[in-house]
Amino acid sequence: MSATATLLWVVFPYVSMAVFVVGLIWRYRYDKFGWTTRSSELYEKTLLRLGSPLFHFGIIFVGLGHFMGLLIPKDWTEAVGFREAAYHFIATYMGSVAGLMTLVGLALLIYRRRVTGPVFLATTRVDKFMYVMLAIPILLGMWATVQTQILGDAHGYDYRETISPWLRSLFYFQPMPELMTDVPVPFKLHIAAAFLLFMIWPFTRLVHAFSAPVQYSTRPYIVYRSREESHATGSRDPRRGWEPSVAPRERRRRTSTNT
């Protein structure tokens, strides 16, 4: 195995994931106030309502597809009756739909950020760099899918025989870079771009992906007491929170009348 292959498929992935993990920990400890999406919803909502769901739902389905294809061994899916033809159809065509949703949503979000004045002014250089680094692996993934899976052979390229076991070998700390030797170039570029994205992830607004409000589903209910309930229990009537503005003479006249 050449030194270049070892550098690309062993050293680089480990460095990327180390920066990813350590960077997230550092960011959370020392920059909690910066751990935010820096939302721009107040500036523009029409394009956001269309682009944001497309991007987020698309990327969720893309992530689930990658999890199933890369981390779950092929033998496991076949053992439960999930044959290669069915997997290829779902991974290729449904994955392409999810990828297209992600790409269209991202394009709308970038367009919105560029043409909406206040949103563009709130965009930092890090944001612009992040959008580029986010778009590159998505585009390369779509290229790999179309060229090798849709336009290729009947069953496409079986990356579960090469890329998947290589990736799992990194988690076992028994890397097998030789598995990446004959992998098509689009897949290699897609993988390299994805690890670059993980390296910059902790230093961008993408950290908000780890701040989903899951605790909202388990927090206790907030109890409100109505005025009618307070009146029924014998408490005095609530006072008004405001009084109309009147001249001093009129105020004295109203006071003497009431007394």
mmCIF file of C-alpha atoms in Angstrom:
data_model
loop_
_atom_site.group_PDB
_atom_site.id
_atom_site.type_symbol
_atom_site.label_atom_id
_atom_site.label_comp_id
_atom_site.label_asym_id
_atom_site.label_seq_id
_atom_site.Cartn_x
_atom_site.Cartn_y
_atom_site.Cartn_z
ATOM 1 C CA MET A 1 0.000 0.000 0.000
ATOM 2 C CA SER A 2 1.451 3.374 -1.053
ATOM 3 C CA ALA A 3 2.094 6.231 1.323
ATOM 4 C CA THR A 4 -0.438 8.385 -0.542
ATOM 5 C CA ALA A 5 -3.207 5.840 -0.041
ATOM 6 C CA THR A 6 -2.345 5.550 3.653
ATOM 7 C CA LEU A 7 -2.398 9.322 3.992
ATOM 8 C CA LEU A 8 -5.741 9.685 2.197
ATOM 9 C CA TRP A 9 -7.659 6.743 3.598
ATOM 10 C CA VAL A 10 -6.157 6.336 7.079
ATOM 11 C CA VAL A 11 -4.443 9.467 8.363
ATOM 12 C CA PHE A 12 -6.788 12.035 6.846
ATOM 13 C CA PRO A 13 -10.044 10.423 8.129
ATOM 14 C CA TYR A 14 -8.645 10.086 11.654
ATOM 15 C CA VAL A 15 -7.419 13.692 11.686
ATOM 16 C CA SER A 16 -10.787 14.869 10.385
ATOM 17 C CA MET A 17 -12.785 13.043 13.035
ATOM 18 C CA ALA A 18 -10.383 14.115 15.796
ATOM 19 C CA VAL A 19 -10.804 17.773 14.809
ATOM 20 C CA PHE A 20 -14.560 17.223 14.619
ATOM 21 C CA VAL A 21 -14.887 15.769 18.126
ATOM 22 C CA VAL A 22 -12.349 18.004 19.874
ATOM 23 C CA GLY A 23 -13.664 21.062 18.063
ATOM 24 C CA LEU A 24 -17.229 20.416 19.186
ATOM 25 C CA ILE A 25 -16.130 19.981 22.798
ATOM 26 C CA TRP A 26 -14.028 23.141 22.670
ATOM 27 C CA ARG A 27 -16.808 25.156 21.017
ATOM 28 C CA TYR A 28 -19.354 24.043 23.592
ATOM 29 C CA ARG A 29 -17.087 24.864 26.543
ATOM 30 C CA TYR A 30 -15.779 28.222 25.404
ATOM 31 C CA ASP A 31 -18.343 29.574 22.941
ATOM 32 C CA LYS A 32 -21.794 28.635 24.200
ATOM 33 C CA PHE A 33 -23.240 31.994 23.196
ATOM 34 C CA GLY A 34 -22.001 31.408 19.661
ATOM 35 C CA TRP A 35 -23.590 27.945 19.512
ATOM 36 C CA THR A 36 -26.513 29.128 17.415
ATOM 37 C CA THR A 37 -27.971 29.149 13.930
ATOM 38 C CA ARG A 38 -27.878 32.958 13.877
ATOM 39 C CA SER A 39 -31.411 32.857 12.542
ATOM 40 C CA SER A 40 -32.438 35.392 9.898
ATOM 41 C CA GLU A 41 -36.142 34.515 9.891
ATOM 42 C CA LEU A 42 -37.130 38.061 10.892
ATOM 43 C CA TYR A 43 -35.655 39.456 7.677
ATOM 44 C CA GLU A 44 -37.361 37.157 5.152
ATOM 45 C CA LYS A 45 -39.795 34.249 5.481
ATOM 46 C CA THR A 46 -41.192 33.350 2.053
ATOM 47 C CA LEU A 47 -38.093 31.686 0.600
ATOM 48 C CA LEU A 48 -37.109 30.363 4.022
ATOM 49 C CA ARG A 49 -40.404 28.482 4.399
ATOM 50 C CA LEU A 50 -39.726 26.699 1.125
ATOM 51 C CA GLY A 51 -35.971 26.197 1.176
ATOM 52 C CA SER A 52 -35.456 25.233 4.813
ATOM 53 C CA PRO A 53 -37.848 22.227 4.903
ATOM 54 C CA LEU A 54 -36.540 20.975 1.559
ATOM 55 C CA PHE A 55 -32.954 21.120 2.745
ATOM 56 C CA HIS A 56 -33.465 19.753 6.260
ATOM 57 C CA PHE A 57 -35.824 16.899 5.379
ATOM 58 C CA GLY A 58 -33.657 16.038 2.377
ATOM 59 C CA ILE A 59 -30.444 15.931 4.408
ATOM 60 C CA ILE A 60 -32.111 13.799 7.093
ATOM 61 C CA PHE A 61 -33.110 11.165 4.524
ATOM 62 C CA VAL A 62 -29.667 11.356 2.929
ATOM 63 C CA GLY A 63 -28.072 10.800 6.329
ATOM 64 C CA LEU A 64 -30.296 7.808 7.059
ATOM 65 C CA GLY A 65 -29.409 6.318 3.676
ATOM 66 C CA HIS A 66 -25.702 6.739 4.340
ATOM 67 C CA PHE A 67 -26.084 5.168 7.768
ATOM 68 C CA MET A 68 -27.823 2.120 6.329
ATOM 69 C CA GLY A 69 -25.476 1.707 3.387
ATOM 70 C CA LEU A 70 -22.161 2.383 5.113
ATOM 71 C CA LEU A 71 -22.498 1.218 8.705
ATOM 72 C CA ILE A 72 -24.864 -1.754 8.406
ATOM 73 C CA PRO A 73 -23.068 -4.768 6.877
ATOM 74 C CA LYS A 74 -24.440 -6.203 3.667
ATOM 75 C CA ASP A 75 -24.768 -9.654 5.257
ATOM 76 C CA TRP A 76 -27.123 -8.259 7.883
ATOM 77 C CA THR A 77 -29.590 -6.790 5.390
ATOM 78 C CA GLU A 78 -29.553 -9.936 3.279
ATOM 79 C CA ALA A 79 -30.090 -12.081 6.379
ATOM 80 C CA VAL A 80 -33.441 -10.368 7.005
ATOM 81 C CA GLY A 81 -34.513 -10.808 3.367
ATOM 82 C CA PHE A 82 -33.485 -7.382 2.036
ATOM 83 C CA ARG A 83 -32.027 -8.391 -1.316
ATOM 84 C CA GLU A 84 -29.539 -6.455 -3.420
ATOM 85 C CA ALA A 85 -32.088 -5.465 -6.088
ATOM 86 C CA ALA A 86 -34.419 -3.901 -3.525
ATOM 87 C CA TYR A 87 -31.556 -2.148 -1.780
ATOM 88 C CA HIS A 88 -30.202 -0.799 -5.069
ATOM 89 C CA PHE A 89 -33.609 0.599 -6.031
ATOM 90 C CA ILE A 90 -34.125 2.360 -2.688
ATOM 91 C CA ALA A 91 -30.564 3.618 -2.377
ATOM 92 C CA THR A 92 -30.380 4.850 -5.967
ATOM 93 C CA TYR A 93 -33.759 6.302 -6.781
ATOM 94 C CA MET A 94 -35.155 7.280 -3.407
ATOM 95 C CA GLY A 95 -31.692 8.491 -2.441
ATOM 96 C CA SER A 96 -31.604 10.588 -5.600
ATOM 97 C CA VAL A 97 -34.914 12.196 -4.675
ATOM 98 C CA ALA A 98 -33.592 13.014 -1.198
ATOM 99 C CA GLY A 99 -30.378 14.371 -2.684
ATOM 100 C CA LEU A 100 -32.300 16.525 -5.138
ATOM 101 C CA MET A 101 -34.436 17.893 -2.303
ATOM 102 C CA THR A 102 -31.280 18.751 -0.374
ATOM 103 C CA LEU A 103 -29.673 20.415 -3.375
ATOM 104 C CA VAL A 104 -32.741 22.484 -4.299
ATOM 105 C CA GLY A 105 -33.269 23.521 -0.693
ATOM 106 C CA LEU A 106 -29.629 24.573 -0.326
ATOM 107 C CA ALA A 107 -29.787 26.517 -3.597
ATOM 108 C CA LEU A 108 -32.878 28.395 -2.376
ATOM 109 C CA LEU A 109 -31.220 29.208 0.947
ATOM 110 C CA ILE A 110 -28.092 30.513 -0.797
ATOM 111 C CA TYR A 111 -30.208 32.535 -3.253
ATOM 112 C CA ARG A 112 -32.220 33.995 -0.372
ATOM 113 C CA ARG A 113 -29.057 34.928 1.503
ATOM 114 C CA ARG A 114 -27.639 36.655 -1.568
ATOM 115 C CA VAL A 115 -30.664 38.653 -2.757
ATOM 116 C CA THR A 116 -32.161 39.637 0.608
ATOM 117 C CA GLY A 117 -30.276 42.723 1.756
ATOM 118 C CA PRO A 118 -30.429 42.332 5.559
ATOM 119 C CA VAL A 119 -29.717 38.593 5.319
ATOM 120 C CA PHE A 120 -26.721 39.210 3.076
ATOM 121 C CA LEU A 121 -25.355 41.851 5.446
ATOM 122 C CA ALA A 122 -25.649 39.354 8.320
ATOM 123 C CA THR A 123 -23.675 36.738 6.368
ATOM 124 C CA THR A 124 -20.073 36.331 7.544
ATOM 125 C CA ARG A 125 -17.083 35.028 5.604
ATOM 126 C CA VAL A 126 -17.286 31.820 7.619
ATOM 127 C CA ASP A 127 -20.910 31.406 6.482
ATOM 128 C CA LYS A 128 -19.916 31.788 2.826
ATOM 129 C CA PHE A 129 -17.093 29.276 3.230
ATOM 130 C CA MET A 130 -19.456 26.895 5.022
ATOM 131 C CA TYR A 131 -21.996 27.014 2.186
ATOM 132 C CA VAL A 132 -19.300 26.182 -0.353
ATOM 133 C CA MET A 133 -17.961 23.290 1.715
ATOM 134 C CA LEU A 134 -21.510 22.021 2.251
ATOM 135 C CA ALA A 135 -22.441 22.203 -1.431
ATOM 136 C CA ILE A 136 -19.328 20.386 -2.711
ATOM 137 C CA PRO A 137 -19.968 16.937 -1.124
ATOM 138 C CA ILE A 138 -23.662 17.146 -2.025
ATOM 139 C CA LEU A 139 -22.862 17.846 -5.684
ATOM 140 C CA LEU A 140 -20.177 15.150 -5.762
ATOM 141 C CA GLY A 141 -22.566 12.662 -4.171
ATOM 142 C CA MET A 142 -25.181 13.392 -6.830
ATOM 143 C CA TRP A 143 -22.519 13.025 -9.532
ATOM 144 C CA ALA A 144 -21.406 9.666 -8.138
ATOM 145 C CA THR A 145 -24.996 8.428 -7.941
ATOM 146 C CA VAL A 146 -25.939 9.462 -11.471
ATOM 147 C CA GLN A 147 -22.727 8.308 -13.171
ATOM 148 C CA THR A 148 -22.143 4.983 -11.444
ATOM 149 C CA GLN A 149 -25.571 3.943 -10.170
ATOM 150 C CA ILE A 150 -28.107 5.261 -12.696
ATOM 151 C CA LEU A 151 -26.057 5.417 -15.896
ATOM 152 C CA GLY A 152 -23.749 2.537 -14.958
ATOM 153 C CA ASP A 153 -24.373 -1.207 -14.949
ATOM 154 C CA ALA A 154 -27.704 -2.784 -14.083
ATOM 155 C CA HIS A 155 -26.926 -2.896 -10.372
ATOM 156 C CA GLY A 156 -24.485 0.002 -10.327
ATOM 157 C CA TYR A 157 -21.313 0.015 -8.254
ATOM 158 C CA ASP A 158 -21.578 -2.096 -5.099
ATOM 159 C CA TYR A 159 -19.892 0.208 -2.591
ATOM 160 C CA ARG A 160 -20.981 -2.072 0.238
ATOM 161 C CA GLU A 161 -18.161 -4.413 -0.788
ATOM 162 C CA THR A 162 -15.444 -1.747 -0.591
ATOM 163 C CA ILE A 163 -16.317 1.652 0.888
ATOM 164 C CA SER A 164 -18.562 0.332 3.647
ATOM 165 C CA PRO A 165 -16.085 -2.187 5.136
ATOM 166 C CA TRP A 166 -13.271 0.371 4.773
ATOM 167 C CA LEU A 167 -15.240 2.933 6.780
ATOM 168 C CA ARG A 168 -16.167 0.406 9.453
ATOM 169 C CA SER A 169 -12.535 -0.673 9.696
ATOM 170 C CA LEU A 170 -11.662 2.861 10.821
ATOM 171 C CA PHE A 171 -14.047 2.524 13.757
ATOM 172 C CA TYR A 172 -12.491 -0.850 14.634
ATOM 173 C CA PHE A 173 -9.020 0.810 14.577
ATOM 174 C CA GLN A 174 -7.973 -1.778 12.016
ATOM 175 C CA PRO A 175 -7.933 0.362 8.854
ATOM 176 C CA MET A 176 -7.947 -1.357 5.474
ATOM 177 C CA PRO A 177 -7.013 1.337 2.930
ATOM 178 C CA GLU A 178 -6.447 -1.284 0.241
ATOM 179 C CA LEU A 179 -10.238 -1.541 -0.144
ATOM 180 C CA MET A 180 -10.288 1.981 -1.613
ATOM 181 C CA THR A 181 -7.890 1.186 -4.460
ATOM 182 C CA ASP A 182 -10.443 0.442 -7.187
ATOM 183 C CA VAL A 183 -13.232 2.712 -5.948
ATOM 184 C CA PRO A 184 -14.528 5.026 -8.723
ATOM 185 C CA VAL A 185 -13.174 8.569 -8.662
ATOM 186 C CA PRO A 186 -16.551 10.290 -7.992
ATOM 187 C CA PHE A 187 -16.937 8.290 -4.779
ATOM 188 C CA LYS A 188 -13.372 9.087 -3.695
ATOM 189 C CA LEU A 189 -13.917 12.807 -4.237
ATOM 190 C CA HIS A 190 -17.258 12.647 -2.411
ATOM 191 C CA ILE A 191 -15.651 10.951 0.599
ATOM 192 C CA ALA A 192 -12.725 13.385 0.730
ATOM 193 C CA ALA A 193 -15.084 16.380 0.541
ATOM 194 C CA ALA A 194 -17.247 14.908 3.308
ATOM 195 C CA PHE A 195 -14.254 14.569 5.660
ATOM 196 C CA LEU A 196 -13.231 18.159 4.870
ATOM 197 C CA LEU A 197 -16.740 19.233 5.825
ATOM 198 C CA PHE A 198 -16.444 17.405 9.148
ATOM 199 C CA MET A 199 -13.186 19.245 9.840
ATOM 200 C CA ILE A 200 -14.765 22.697 9.559
ATOM 201 C CA TRP A 201 -18.106 21.691 11.114
ATOM 202 C CA PRO A 202 -17.339 22.712 14.749
ATOM 203 C CA PHE A 203 -16.303 26.209 13.685
ATOM 204 C CA THR A 204 -19.462 27.108 11.749
ATOM 205 C CA ARG A 205 -23.164 27.487 12.417
ATOM 206 C CA LEU A 206 -23.587 23.797 11.550
ATOM 207 C CA VAL A 207 -23.098 23.040 15.253
ATOM 208 C CA HIS A 208 -26.819 23.716 15.707
ATOM 209 C CA ALA A 209 -27.424 20.213 14.325
ATOM 210 C CA PHE A 210 -26.489 18.931 17.794
ATOM 211 C CA SER A 211 -28.921 21.248 19.567
ATOM 212 C CA ALA A 212 -32.265 19.735 18.627
ATOM 213 C CA PRO A 213 -34.865 20.605 21.324
ATOM 214 C CA VAL A 214 -35.475 16.981 22.294
ATOM 215 C CA GLN A 215 -36.043 17.928 25.946
ATOM 216 C CA TYR A 216 -39.217 19.794 24.962
ATOM 217 C CA SER A 217 -41.039 16.466 24.631
ATOM 218 C CA THR A 218 -40.342 15.524 28.281
ATOM 219 C CA ARG A 219 -40.488 18.843 30.121
ATOM 220 C CA PRO A 220 -43.479 19.416 32.470
ATOM 221 C CA TYR A 221 -46.488 21.370 31.339
ATOM 222 C CA ILE A 222 -46.682 25.069 32.137
ATOM 223 C CA VAL A 223 -49.813 25.753 34.234
ATOM 224 C CA TYR A 224 -51.740 28.962 33.603
ATOM 225 C CA ARG A 225 -54.504 30.343 35.865
ATOM 226 C CA SER A 226 -57.298 32.297 34.226
ATOM 227 C CA ARG A 227 -58.954 35.391 35.698
ATOM 228 C CA GLU A 228 -62.300 33.618 35.794
ATOM 229 C CA GLU A 229 -60.807 30.891 37.971
ATOM 230 C CA SER A 230 -59.336 33.470 40.367
ATOM 231 C CA HIS A 231 -62.705 35.263 40.640
ATOM 232 C CA ALA A 232 -64.484 31.989 41.415
ATOM 233 C CA THR A 233 -62.179 31.287 44.346
ATOM 234 C CA GLY A 234 -63.093 34.580 46.025
ATOM 235 C CA SER A 235 -60.054 36.681 45.163
ATOM 236 C CA ARG A 236 -60.551 40.330 44.319
ATOM 237 C CA ASP A 237 -61.076 41.501 40.770
ATOM 238 C CA PRO A 238 -57.861 42.178 38.893
ATOM 239 C CA ARG A 239 -56.997 45.792 38.329
ATOM 240 C CA ARG A 240 -56.644 47.173 34.883
ATOM 241 C CA GLY A 241 -53.121 47.436 33.616
ATOM 242 C CA TRP A 242 -53.651 50.926 32.235
ATOM 243 C CA GLU A 243 -55.731 54.039 32.775
ATOM 244 C CA PRO A 244 -56.852 56.497 30.110
ATOM 245 C CA SER A 245 -54.982 59.779 29.970
ATOM 246 C CA VAL A 246 -57.223 62.695 31.132
ATOM 247 C CA ALA A 247 -56.655 66.264 32.233
ATOM 248 C CA PRO A 248 -56.037 66.855 35.986
ATOM 249 C CA ARG A 249 -59.343 68.746 36.408
ATOM 250 C CA GLU A 250 -61.278 65.896 34.772
ATOM 251 C CA ARG A 251 -59.480 63.381 36.991
ATOM 252 C CA ARG A 252 -60.462 65.303 40.172
ATOM 253 C CA ARG A 253 -64.062 65.518 38.982
ATOM 254 C CA ARG A 254 -64.224 61.744 38.368
ATOM 255 C CA THR A 255 -62.695 61.051 41.782
ATOM 256 C CA SER A 256 -65.200 63.275 43.642
ATOM 257 C CA THR A 257 -68.075 61.692 41.708
ATOM 258 C CA ASN A 258 -67.019 58.157 42.608
ATOM 259 C CA THR A 259 -66.674 59.023 46.299
#
